[in-house]
């Protein structure tokens, strides 16, 4: 069993970049510096960005898609006719372009710069870049041989792109992979990340902020209920949905406190995160934050039961009882917050395998909340840990079924409806 103690401290950490959560499409072209794109991806994620990667066939010779799949949690987009970031999306390159708040080409070869300048779209990467909406900023970090960099054609292409508002993180002078010394060395990773974040800050200015001035508390992830200092009862929740909602709420202008059970999701930028372990800790944290909040969204997979008598020492099989554990019910956080919510908005989730609407309607009434997001987890595109969900929003006024969407899209739709409920 995984090791876990019941002594979890409540840790409040605020990400240091005051940036709205952002989607960054990283386009990796075929140069030796392609391996550095992985570090750029990590840097963007550390600042709370959700990153997707598209790469050329040449780039794949330098770095495998598996590296970026693993880092981003999204399938790397490589071919026009292959599955893209979202399973079964036949136009993944267009979807990726529409999803992006900013795009970053790293490293950009002379060839890619020429193609982007001319609007050539002959693979997934270049097609996604041509399909970028006009208001999505494009940042290019070139890296190439010094003679290719100085070539009149390259310089003319750079000028043309700059005149259209494309920005560059210019290469440094140094020893290049080919042995030449001169300009062409990829700029430092930190500088590229910083420039991309600055672009994002600019591009997010002026967006509608329907939750401005509102404080939203969100529970997310699983809880772990201690049996003894090394064993616990837990569940497989990834926390993805709650974290996506946190990012969407920050983008909508809300002050967001995310009460997170044990999970490995990166904290979205601008979100205050309170780490908890057990259901009791999650309840205490959510209750205390809700005192000062306008909205509560209970997206956590809270354990319904917890061991009645967690041992303070490691239990020994054979000598002590481990084949029978007395359990007691945990507090239902959603129901408890709903009970004294007044005119505040409380939203819960329901994972159902059958009678989705009827069960979710019953849950809405039983818990006393304003909305239930019902998720049909019997579907392949809507299971625990998947990137997509098929949800139905249920309120006292009726139900609204949405098509299969990414969790990020579901989060945006949910935030929009919560803003309406507040009004
Ligand atoms: N919830 C909670 N605190 C708990 C248990 C659940 O806040 N101790 C919240 C979840 O975050 C979610 C909703 O309640 O928003 C899920 O309701 P729940 O009754 O747990 O439903 P299921 O897990 O689907 O279980 P069942 O259908 O068996 O009641």
Coordinates of C-alpha atoms and ligand atoms in Angstrom, one line a residue:
X1 CA 0.0 0.0 0.0
X2 CA 1.2 3.6 -0.6
X3 CA 2.7 5.2 2.5
X4 CA 0.6 8.0 3.9
X5 CA 0.4 9.5 7.4
X6 CA -2.6 11.0 9.1
X7 CA -0.5 13.9 10.1
X8 CA -1.0 15.9 6.9
X9 CA -0.4 19.6 7.4
X10 CA -2.7 22.1 5.8
X11 CA -0.5 23.9 3.4
X12 CA -1.6 27.2 1.8
X13 CA 0.5 28.1 -1.2
X14 CA -0.3 30.8 -3.7
X15 CA 1.4 30.6 -7.1
X16 CA 3.6 33.6 -7.6
X17 CA 2.6 34.5 -11.2
X18 CA -0.5 36.7 -11.1
X19 CA -1.6 35.3 -14.4
X20 CA -4.9 33.9 -15.5
X21 CA -4.8 30.2 -16.3
X22 CA -3.8 29.9 -19.9
X23 CA -3.6 27.3 -22.7
X24 CA -0.3 27.4 -24.5
X25 CA 0.2 25.5 -27.7
X26 CA 3.9 24.7 -28.0
X27 CA 5.1 23.9 -31.6
X28 CA 8.3 21.9 -31.8
X29 CA 10.2 22.0 -35.1
X30 CA 13.1 19.8 -36.1
X31 CA 16.3 21.2 -34.7
X32 CA 18.8 19.8 -32.2
X33 CA 17.4 22.3 -29.6
X34 CA 14.1 20.4 -29.7
X35 CA 15.0 18.7 -26.4
X36 CA 15.0 22.1 -24.7
X37 CA 11.3 22.4 -25.6
X38 CA 10.6 19.9 -22.9
X39 CA 12.1 22.3 -20.3
X40 CA 10.1 25.1 -21.7
X41 CA 6.9 23.0 -21.4
X42 CA 7.8 22.4 -17.7
X43 CA 8.5 26.1 -17.1
X44 CA 5.1 27.0 -18.5
X45 CA 3.4 24.3 -16.4
X46 CA 5.1 25.5 -13.3
X47 CA 3.5 28.9 -13.9
X48 CA 0.1 27.2 -14.1
X49 CA -0.3 26.9 -17.8
X50 CA -2.0 24.0 -19.5
X51 CA 0.3 23.0 -22.4
X52 CA -0.3 21.0 -25.5
X53 CA 2.4 20.2 -28.0
X54 CA 2.5 19.8 -31.7
X55 CA 5.6 18.7 -33.5
X56 CA 6.9 18.1 -37.0
X57 CA 8.1 14.7 -38.3
X58 CA 11.6 16.0 -38.2
X59 CA 11.3 17.1 -34.6
X60 CA 10.3 13.5 -33.7
X61 CA 13.8 12.4 -34.9
X62 CA 15.2 14.5 -32.0
X63 CA 12.6 14.0 -29.2
X64 CA 9.9 11.4 -29.0
X65 CA 6.2 12.3 -28.6
X66 CA 6.2 10.1 -25.5
X67 CA 8.2 12.8 -23.7
X68 CA 5.6 15.5 -24.4
X69 CA 2.7 13.2 -23.8
X70 CA 4.0 12.4 -20.4
X71 CA 4.8 16.0 -19.5
X72 CA 1.6 17.6 -20.7
X73 CA -0.9 14.8 -20.1
X74 CA -2.2 15.4 -23.6
X75 CA -1.5 13.4 -26.7
X76 CA 1.1 15.2 -28.9
X77 CA -0.3 16.3 -32.2
X78 CA 1.8 15.1 -35.1
X79 CA -0.2 14.2 -38.2
X80 CA -3.1 15.8 -39.9
X81 CA -4.9 12.5 -40.1
X82 CA -3.9 11.1 -36.8
X83 CA -5.7 11.3 -33.4
X84 CA -4.8 14.7 -31.9
X85 CA -4.9 16.0 -28.4
X86 CA -8.4 14.7 -27.8
X87 CA -9.3 11.2 -28.8
X88 CA -11.6 10.9 -31.8
X89 CA -11.2 14.5 -32.9
X90 CA -10.9 14.4 -36.7
X91 CA -9.7 18.1 -36.9
X92 CA -7.4 18.2 -34.0
X93 CA -5.1 20.8 -35.6
X94 CA -8.0 23.2 -35.8
X95 CA -9.2 22.3 -32.3
X96 CA -5.7 22.9 -31.0
X97 CA -5.6 26.4 -32.6
X98 CA -9.0 27.4 -31.2
X99 CA -8.0 26.1 -27.7
X100 CA -4.8 28.1 -27.5
X101 CA -4.5 31.4 -25.7
X102 CA -1.0 31.7 -27.0
X103 CA 1.3 29.7 -29.3
X104 CA 5.0 29.3 -29.0
X105 CA 7.3 27.8 -31.6
X106 CA 10.4 26.4 -29.9
X107 CA 12.8 25.7 -31.5
X108 CA 11.8 27.5 -34.8
X109 CA 13.9 26.4 -37.8
X110 CA 14.5 28.5 -40.9
X111 CA 12.1 26.2 -42.7
X112 CA 9.3 26.7 -40.1
X113 CA 9.8 30.4 -40.0
X114 CA 9.5 30.6 -43.8
X115 CA 6.4 28.4 -43.8
X116 CA 4.7 30.5 -41.2
X117 CA 5.6 33.7 -43.0
X118 CA 4.1 32.4 -46.2
X119 CA 1.1 30.7 -44.6
X120 CA 2.1 27.2 -45.7
X121 CA 0.1 24.5 -44.0
X122 CA 1.4 21.1 -45.0
X123 CA 1.5 19.3 -41.7
X124 CA -0.3 19.4 -38.3
X125 CA 2.1 21.9 -36.8
X126 CA 2.0 24.5 -39.6
X127 CA -1.8 24.0 -40.1
X128 CA -2.4 24.7 -36.5
X129 CA -0.3 27.8 -36.7
X130 CA -2.1 29.1 -39.8
X131 CA -5.5 28.3 -38.1
X132 CA -4.6 30.4 -35.0
X133 CA -7.3 33.1 -34.5
X134 CA -5.9 36.6 -35.2
X135 CA -6.0 37.7 -31.6
X136 CA -3.9 34.7 -30.3
X137 CA -0.3 35.9 -29.8
X138 CA 2.4 33.9 -31.5
X139 CA 5.9 33.8 -30.1
X140 CA 8.8 32.3 -32.0
X141 CA 12.1 31.2 -30.5
X142 CA 14.5 30.5 -33.4
X143 CA 17.5 28.2 -33.3
X144 CA 19.6 27.4 -36.3
X145 CA 23.0 27.5 -38.0
X146 CA 24.4 31.0 -38.1
X147 CA 24.4 31.1 -42.0
X148 CA 20.8 30.0 -42.1
X149 CA 20.0 32.7 -39.5
X150 CA 21.8 35.4 -41.5
X151 CA 20.3 34.3 -44.9
X152 CA 18.5 37.1 -46.6
X153 CA 15.4 34.9 -46.9
X154 CA 15.3 34.2 -43.2
X155 CA 15.8 37.8 -42.3
X156 CA 13.1 38.9 -44.7
X157 CA 10.7 36.3 -43.3
X158 CA 11.4 37.5 -39.7
X159 CA 10.7 41.1 -40.8
X160 CA 7.4 40.1 -42.4
X161 CA 6.3 38.2 -39.4
X162 CA 7.2 41.0 -37.0
X163 CA 5.2 43.4 -39.1
X164 CA 2.2 41.2 -38.4
X165 CA 2.6 41.3 -34.7
X166 CA 4.6 38.0 -34.2
X167 CA 7.2 38.4 -31.5
X168 CA 10.5 36.7 -31.2
X169 CA 12.9 35.5 -28.5
X170 CA 16.0 36.1 -30.5
X171 CA 18.8 33.5 -30.5
X172 CA 22.1 34.0 -28.7
X173 CA 25.6 34.0 -30.1
X174 CA 27.6 31.0 -29.1
X175 CA 29.0 27.7 -30.3
X176 CA 26.4 26.0 -32.4
X177 CA 25.7 22.3 -32.7
X178 CA 27.3 22.3 -36.2
X179 CA 30.6 23.6 -34.8
X180 CA 30.1 27.2 -36.1
X181 CA 30.3 30.1 -33.7
X182 CA 27.8 32.9 -34.2
X183 CA 24.1 33.8 -33.7
X184 CA 21.6 30.9 -33.8
X185 CA 21.8 29.4 -30.3
X186 CA 18.3 29.0 -28.8
X187 CA 17.7 31.7 -26.1
X188 CA 17.8 30.5 -22.5
X189 CA 14.7 28.4 -21.5
X190 CA 13.8 30.8 -18.6
X191 CA 13.8 33.8 -21.0
X192 CA 11.5 32.0 -23.4
X193 CA 9.1 31.0 -20.6
X194 CA 9.1 34.6 -19.2
X195 CA 8.4 36.1 -22.7
X196 CA 5.6 33.6 -23.3
X197 CA 4.0 34.5 -19.9
X198 CA 4.3 38.2 -20.6
X199 CA 2.5 37.6 -24.0
X200 CA -0.2 35.8 -22.1
X201 CA -0.7 38.6 -19.6
X202 CA -1.1 41.0 -22.5
X203 CA -3.5 38.8 -24.4
X204 CA -5.8 38.1 -21.4
X205 CA -6.4 41.8 -20.8
X206 CA -9.9 42.9 -21.6
X207 CA -11.6 39.5 -21.5
X208 CA -15.1 39.3 -20.0
X209 CA -14.9 38.5 -16.3
X210 CA -18.3 37.3 -15.2
X211 CA -17.0 36.2 -11.8
X212 CA -15.1 39.4 -11.0
X213 CA -15.4 40.2 -7.3
X214 CA -16.6 36.8 -6.4
X215 CA -14.7 34.3 -4.1
X216 CA -15.1 30.7 -5.2
X217 CA -14.1 27.7 -3.1
X218 CA -13.5 24.4 -4.9
X219 CA -12.9 20.9 -3.5
X220 CA -10.9 18.6 -5.8
X221 CA -9.1 15.3 -5.9
X222 CA -9.5 12.3 -3.7
X223 CA -9.2 12.0 0.1
X224 CA -7.0 9.4 1.9
X225 CA -8.4 8.0 5.1
X226 CA -5.7 6.6 7.4
X227 CA -5.9 3.0 8.7
X228 CA -2.5 3.4 10.4
X229 CA 0.5 5.6 9.7
X230 CA 1.3 3.7 6.5
X231 CA -2.0 2.5 5.1
X232 CA -5.0 4.4 3.9
X233 CA -8.3 4.0 2.1
X234 CA -8.4 6.1 -1.0
X235 CA -9.8 6.4 -4.6
X236 CA -8.6 7.0 -8.1
X237 CA -9.7 10.5 -8.6
X238 CA -7.1 12.5 -10.6
X239 CA -8.4 15.9 -9.5
X240 CA -8.3 17.1 -13.2
X241 CA -11.9 18.4 -13.2
X242 CA -11.6 20.5 -10.0
X243 CA -8.3 22.0 -11.1
X244 CA -9.8 22.8 -14.5
X245 CA -12.7 24.6 -12.8
X246 CA -10.2 26.5 -10.6
X247 CA -8.4 27.7 -13.7
X248 CA -11.7 28.6 -15.5
X249 CA -12.9 30.5 -12.4
X250 CA -9.7 32.6 -12.2
X251 CA -10.0 33.3 -15.9
X252 CA -13.5 34.6 -15.2
X253 CA -12.1 37.0 -12.7
X254 CA -12.9 35.1 -9.4
X255 CA -10.7 34.9 -6.4
X256 CA -10.3 31.1 -6.1
X257 CA -9.4 28.9 -3.2
X258 CA -8.8 25.3 -4.2
X259 CA -9.0 22.7 -1.4
X260 CA -7.1 19.8 -2.9
X261 CA -6.8 16.2 -1.7
X262 CA -3.6 14.2 -2.5
X263 CA -3.1 14.6 -6.2
X264 CA -0.3 15.6 -8.6
X265 CA -2.0 18.3 -10.7
X266 CA -0.1 21.6 -11.0
X267 CA -1.7 24.5 -9.3
X268 CA -3.2 26.9 -11.9
X269 CA -1.7 30.4 -11.8
X270 CA -3.6 32.8 -9.5
X271 CA -5.2 30.1 -7.4
X272 CA -4.7 29.8 -3.7
X273 CA -4.3 26.1 -2.9
X274 CA -5.0 24.5 0.4
X275 CA -3.6 20.9 0.5
X276 CA -5.5 18.4 2.7
X277 CA -5.4 14.6 3.0
X278 CA -8.5 13.3 4.8
X279 CA -12.2 14.0 4.4
X280 CA -12.3 15.6 7.8
X281 CA -9.5 18.0 6.9
X282 CA -11.2 18.8 3.6
X283 CA -14.4 19.6 5.4
X284 CA -12.7 21.8 7.9
X285 CA -10.8 23.7 5.2
X286 CA -13.8 24.1 2.9
X287 CA -16.1 25.2 5.7
X288 CA -13.6 27.8 6.9
X289 CA -13.1 29.2 3.4
X290 CA -16.8 29.1 2.6
X291 CA -17.5 31.5 5.5
X292 CA -16.0 34.2 3.2
X293 CA -17.0 32.9 -0.2
X294 CA -19.8 33.4 -2.7
X295 CA -19.7 30.1 -4.5
X296 CA -18.7 26.5 -3.5
X297 CA -18.0 23.8 -6.1
X298 CA -17.6 20.4 -4.6
X299 CA -15.7 18.4 -7.3
X300 CA -13.7 16.2 -4.9
X301 CA -14.2 12.5 -4.7
X302 CA -14.5 12.5 -0.9
X303 CA -14.4 9.2 0.9
X304 CA -17.8 8.3 2.2
X305 CA -16.3 6.3 5.1
X306 CA -13.3 6.6 7.3
X307 CA -11.7 4.1 9.7
X308 CA -13.3 4.6 13.1
X309 CA -10.1 3.9 15.0
X310 CA -7.0 4.7 13.0
X311 CA -4.0 3.2 14.7
X312 CA -1.1 5.4 15.8
X313 CA 1.4 2.7 15.0
X314 CA 1.8 0.4 12.0
X315 CA -0.5 -2.6 12.4
X316 CA 1.2 -6.0 12.2
X317 CA -0.6 -8.7 10.2
X318 CA -1.1 -11.9 12.2
X319 CA -0.7 -10.1 15.5
X320 CA -3.3 -7.4 15.1
X321 CA -6.6 -7.3 13.3
X322 CA -6.2 -6.1 9.7
X323 CA -8.9 -8.2 8.2
X324 CA -11.7 -6.2 9.8
X325 CA -11.7 -2.4 9.9
X326 CA -14.6 -0.5 11.5
X327 CA -15.8 2.4 9.4
X328 CA -17.8 5.5 10.2
X329 CA -19.4 7.9 7.7
X330 CA -17.6 11.1 6.9
X331 CA -19.3 14.5 6.8
X332 CA -21.0 15.2 3.5
X333 CA -19.2 18.5 2.6
X334 CA -21.6 19.3 -0.2
X335 CA -24.7 18.8 1.9
X336 CA -23.2 20.6 4.9
X337 CA -22.3 23.7 2.9
X338 CA -25.6 23.7 1.2
X339 CA -27.5 23.5 4.5
X340 CA -26.5 27.1 5.4
X341 CA -25.7 28.5 2.1
X342 CA -28.2 31.3 2.2
X343 CA -28.2 33.0 -1.2
X344 CA -24.7 31.7 -2.1
X345 CA -24.4 29.2 -4.9
X346 CA -23.3 25.6 -4.2
X347 CA -22.6 23.1 -7.0
X348 CA -22.0 19.4 -6.7
X349 CA -21.1 16.5 -9.0
X350 CA -22.7 13.1 -9.5
X351 CA -20.9 10.2 -11.1
X352 CA -23.6 7.8 -12.3
X353 CA -23.6 4.6 -14.4
X354 CA -27.4 4.4 -14.9
X355 CA -30.5 6.5 -14.6
X356 CA -28.3 9.6 -14.8
X357 CA -30.9 12.3 -14.7
X358 CA -33.2 10.7 -12.2
X359 CA -30.3 9.9 -9.8
X360 CA -28.8 13.3 -10.2
X361 CA -32.2 15.1 -9.6
X362 CA -32.6 13.0 -6.4
X363 CA -29.1 14.0 -5.4
X364 CA -29.8 17.7 -6.1
X365 CA -32.8 17.5 -3.7
X366 CA -31.1 15.4 -1.1
X367 CA -28.0 17.6 -0.9
X368 CA -29.9 20.9 -1.1
X369 CA -27.4 22.4 -3.6
X370 CA -28.2 24.7 -6.6
X371 CA -26.8 22.6 -9.4
X372 CA -25.5 19.0 -9.9
X373 CA -23.1 18.3 -12.7
X374 CA -24.0 14.8 -13.7
X375 CA -21.4 12.6 -15.4
X376 CA -22.2 9.4 -17.1
X377 CA -19.2 7.4 -16.1
X378 CA -20.4 4.3 -17.9
X379 CA -19.2 5.9 -21.2
X380 CA -15.7 5.4 -22.5
X381 CA -15.3 9.2 -23.1
X382 CA -16.4 10.1 -19.6
X383 CA -14.6 7.8 -17.2
X384 CA -12.4 8.6 -14.1
X385 CA -9.1 10.2 -15.2
X386 CA -10.2 10.7 -18.8
X387 CA -9.5 14.0 -20.7
X388 CA -13.1 14.3 -21.7
X389 CA -16.5 14.2 -20.0
X390 CA -20.1 13.9 -21.1
X391 CA -22.0 16.0 -18.6
X392 CA -25.6 17.2 -17.9
X393 CA -26.2 20.3 -15.8
X394 CA -29.2 19.8 -13.5
X395 CA -30.9 22.5 -11.6
X396 CA -34.4 22.9 -10.1
X397 CA -35.3 24.6 -13.4
X398 CA -34.4 21.5 -15.5
X399 CA -31.6 19.7 -17.2
X400 CA -29.2 20.6 -20.0
X401 CA -27.1 17.9 -21.7
X402 CA -23.8 18.9 -23.2
X403 CA -21.9 17.0 -25.9
X404 CA -18.6 15.2 -25.1
X405 CA -16.1 17.9 -24.2
X406 CA -12.6 18.3 -22.7
X407 CA -12.6 18.9 -18.9
X408 CA -11.4 22.4 -19.7
X409 CA -14.4 23.1 -21.9
X410 CA -16.8 21.6 -19.3
X411 CA -15.1 23.9 -16.7
X412 CA -15.7 27.0 -18.9
X413 CA -19.3 26.0 -19.5
X414 CA -19.9 25.4 -15.8
X415 CA -18.4 28.8 -14.8
X416 CA -20.6 30.6 -17.3
X417 CA -23.7 29.0 -15.8
X418 CA -22.6 29.7 -12.2
X419 CA -22.2 33.4 -13.2
X420 CA -25.9 33.2 -14.4
X421 CA -27.0 31.6 -11.2
X422 CA -25.4 34.3 -9.1
X423 CA -27.2 37.0 -11.2
Ligands
LIG1 N1 -19.4 14.9 -1.5 C1 -18.9 15.7 -0.5 N2 -18.6 15.1 0.7 C2 -18.7 13.8 0.9 C3 -19.2 13.0 -0.2 C4 -19.5 13.6 -1.4 O1 -18.8 16.9 -0.7 N3 -18.4 13.3 2.1 C5 -19.8 15.6 -2.8 C6 -18.9 15.3 -3.9 O2 -17.8 16.3 -4.0 C7 -19.8 15.4 -5.1 C8 -21.1 14.9 -4.6 O3 -21.0 15.1 -3.2 O4 -20.0 16.8 -5.4 C9 -21.2 13.4 -4.9 O5 -22.2 12.9 -4.1 P1 -22.2 11.4 -3.5 O6 -23.4 11.3 -2.6 O7 -20.9 11.0 -2.9 O8 -22.4 10.6 -4.8 P2 -21.7 9.4 -5.3 O9 -20.3 9.4 -4.9 O10 -22.0 9.3 -6.7 O11 -22.4 8.2 -4.4 P3 -23.8 7.7 -4.4 O12 -24.5 7.9 -5.7 O13 -23.6 6.3 -4.0 O14 -24.6 8.4 -3.3

